[in-house]
Amino acid sequence: MSERILMCGNEALAEAAIIAGCDAYFGYPITPQNEITAYMSKRMPEEGRVFVQSESELAAINMVFGASATGKRTMTSSSSPGISLMQEGISYLAGAELPSVIVNVMRGGPGLGNIAPSQGDYFQATRGGGHGDYRTIALGPSTVQELVDCMPLAFDLADQYRIPVVVLADGILGQMMEPIVFNKKPRRSLPPKDWALTGAKGREQNIVRSLWLPEGSLEKHNYKLQAKYQQVQKNEVLCEQYEVDDAEIIVIAYGVAARIVRSAVKKARQEGIKAGWIRPITLWPFPTMQIAKAADELSIFLVVEMSMGQMVEDVKLAVAGKVPVVFYGRAGGGVPSVDQVLEKIKQLTIPVKKQ
Amino acid sequence: MKTVFTRTPTLKDCLTHYCPGCGHSIAHRLIAETIDELDIRGRTIGIAPVGCAVLAYNYLDVDMIEVAHGRAPAVATGMKRTNPDKIIFSYQGDGDLAAIGTGEIIHAAHRGEQITVIFINNAVFGMTGGQMAPTTVLGQTTATTQQGRDAANEGYPLQVSELLALLPGAIYVERCALSGPAQIQKAKKAIKHAFELQISGAQGLSLVELLSTCPTYWRLSPVKAMEWIENEMTKVFPLGKLKDESQRPRISV
Amino acid sequence: MQNTKQNSYEEIIVAGFGGQGIMLAGRLLAQTAMKAGKEVTYMPSYGAEVRGGTANCMVIIADEPIASPLVDKPDSLIVMNKASLNKFASRLKAGGLLVMNSSLIDTKPQLDDSIEIIAIPADEIAVELGNKKIANMVALGAYFQKRGILSPDTAAACLPDTIAKRYHKTLPVNTEAIHRGAEFTKDNE
Ligand SMILES: Cc1ncc(C[n+]2csc(CCOP(=O)(O)OP(=O)(O)O)c2C)c(N)n1
Ligand code: SF4
Ligand SMILES: [Mg+2]
């Protein structure tokens, strides 16, 4: 199992989901994630599991809703426009507390946009996306290997917290091939799904719902959800950092943008600039504490995204005005180059040195 | 004293929120009776719609889920595909099934999902205050067709069951009326047949449309409402079996 | 750091028109690099563009984890038709390597003197071998031999993992094509 194999992100994440015990996949084709749907159509039946090509993303997310309610591990995948169509269902999943995994291989938007890579759906993924007071866990892997590793994590988190988990990839990560290893890790110890709809044989009926009509009952439910979200925030933050201790500037990026930042920071160090980086892996819960702590020590943050500036808002919230937060981004399929980021780092640090 | 009529166990012993004379109550009872007679409570999962029947799980004592408006057939697909041994039924109004959820029901039938759909056609959106439904008949006044439904502006009543019966994936489609004892008995038979088909593993979707009263938004007494079904609704929505291919052999490949 | 076996960072663009096996060539490059224990990324052009005529893919081979898989200025460019040459030649790094399919490119491109050019009649060699579709492998063979980062033998060993099972009867001729390409480079050095 520990042999390196070359796979594109879309197929690799699909196989990782199968290894993680995904019982059912439902999806509707959209570029740049079609390889997931095609791969699942072949592999799920081979494993005796369920694959359905739905008539729309609206149907797909509701098929997930149904399968999840019966206690199965289930997922769907799509790209930006399709994820928008799923927002209704995601809100219902959150309200009914149904575990589920939703992969978004982001493309350029708004509207039909284009099929090029993008990170334009950060707000949608981390703010809930649909209506109502809720959160979804959002994971932002930056390599195909990490995409593979985050699938079992996504299913475990979903089951542990009874929450929808969004995996935010993008066109590059979905399409590119990299050598990967499928590490089979044991599942977390998870609570039993005694709430699942399995037929009320010899027990009282189970009800899965998101409607709370009696006065005060929804508010109570909202408090319950919030308490759960706080647990997630307390226990599940993942982020990676590099050379932040002596840094004058820290560059923050996630996903594919973080790969570019990594190289730019390395070059900056070679040129004698004290640069470091922080890479959020969980986008929600966001590594607020880690960034806040770094903000006590240094003079400036640079946030790099393949969007017009979305995660930068979370960074600003974390930094709370202590030091400047500068943004650099490209959108609509534009991808920042290492040199562009390096240039930005230089612009921001040279004046600091002169002081 | 001899007991001639009792509440069937799967129908909970409680007051419903339905208006007096509302067809939903009758439909619930028929479903509960069917579940008990077929002894499938322990393996049945019901899907409540968004509509007046959104709280159906408060009345039907089976495992139930409440889902987004119109999406019940997709939810049912997810359930049945992952649990082929369970009996899955959705309960949907005409707004739910024939307006916002047209895509889901057509495609569930088109794929031949082995589920049972109970379709309550009361020719209005009850829950939101009696607006026009796709099934509202011509001339019928509703909150959004105050001069009566006009084909020139609102189109003709949508005969979804006829449409669905065209699809090979639908094996059984029947329209009944909750308009009096005889018709209700027929409806019960149809519902039972639909469930039996699913239990037998028949290869497709079974659907029973029930013409059902909404005295409140028809602005009729319960008795007049039942008469209106017989006199007006059945003209546009004729009763009877639209399709029954319960003997259809299993198809593979 | 050019053209030596120690070259630890190599960015390559392979380009041509749809049907020339461009993506397959890129995937073989990547598979070979992986087999050789390298870090590697392979990024295809995807979607509508693939059918529009030109197809291209980007491969990066390195000893350390790779940042962006997108290649702006390649160290090496393998082009199988004239449109691709016109599109990408100007992006080649100084001191870079151009492998071009001279069967379909009649003119010599005006490039920086530091760029080395291998003009290989890949289509003709492929036809000689009895399968026009393997011109991609001929060009790759020439590249492997010139660059020396990856060996033609390792590449040949990776063919079964790269070519779909239903085409495995073409493995021998593909192997031969890689070697013929490599020999062409040797003969012209
Ligand atoms: C997405 C969405 N749009 C609109 C509504 C509001 N809504 C609730 S029930 C309903 C119509 C219900 O009519 P029908 O399905 O015929 O059920 P009935 O109440 O007549 O039994 C509407 C429009 C909603 N809940 N969700
Ligand atoms: S509004 Fe109509 S459908 Fe709804 S409960 Fe009242 S009578 Fe029944
Ligand atoms: Mg209605």
PDB file of N, CA and C in Angstrom, chain A residues 117 235 346:
ATOM      1  N   PRO A 117      -8.617  27.236 -12.805  1.00  0.00           N
ATOM      2  CA  PRO A 117      -8.553  27.137 -11.346  1.00  0.00           C
ATOM      3  C   PRO A 117      -8.829  28.463 -10.660  1.00  0.00           C
ATOM      4  N   ASN A 235     -10.949  22.070  18.788  1.00  0.00           N
ATOM      5  CA  ASN A 235     -10.208  20.809  18.631  1.00  0.00           C
ATOM      6  C   ASN A 235      -9.628  20.542  17.253  1.00  0.00           C
ATOM      7  N   LYS A 346       9.327  41.680  -1.450  1.00  0.00           N
ATOM      8  CA  LYS A 346      10.420  42.663  -1.456  1.00  0.00           C
ATOM      9  C   LYS A 346       9.885  44.076  -1.249  1.00  0.00           C
TER      10      LYS A 346
END
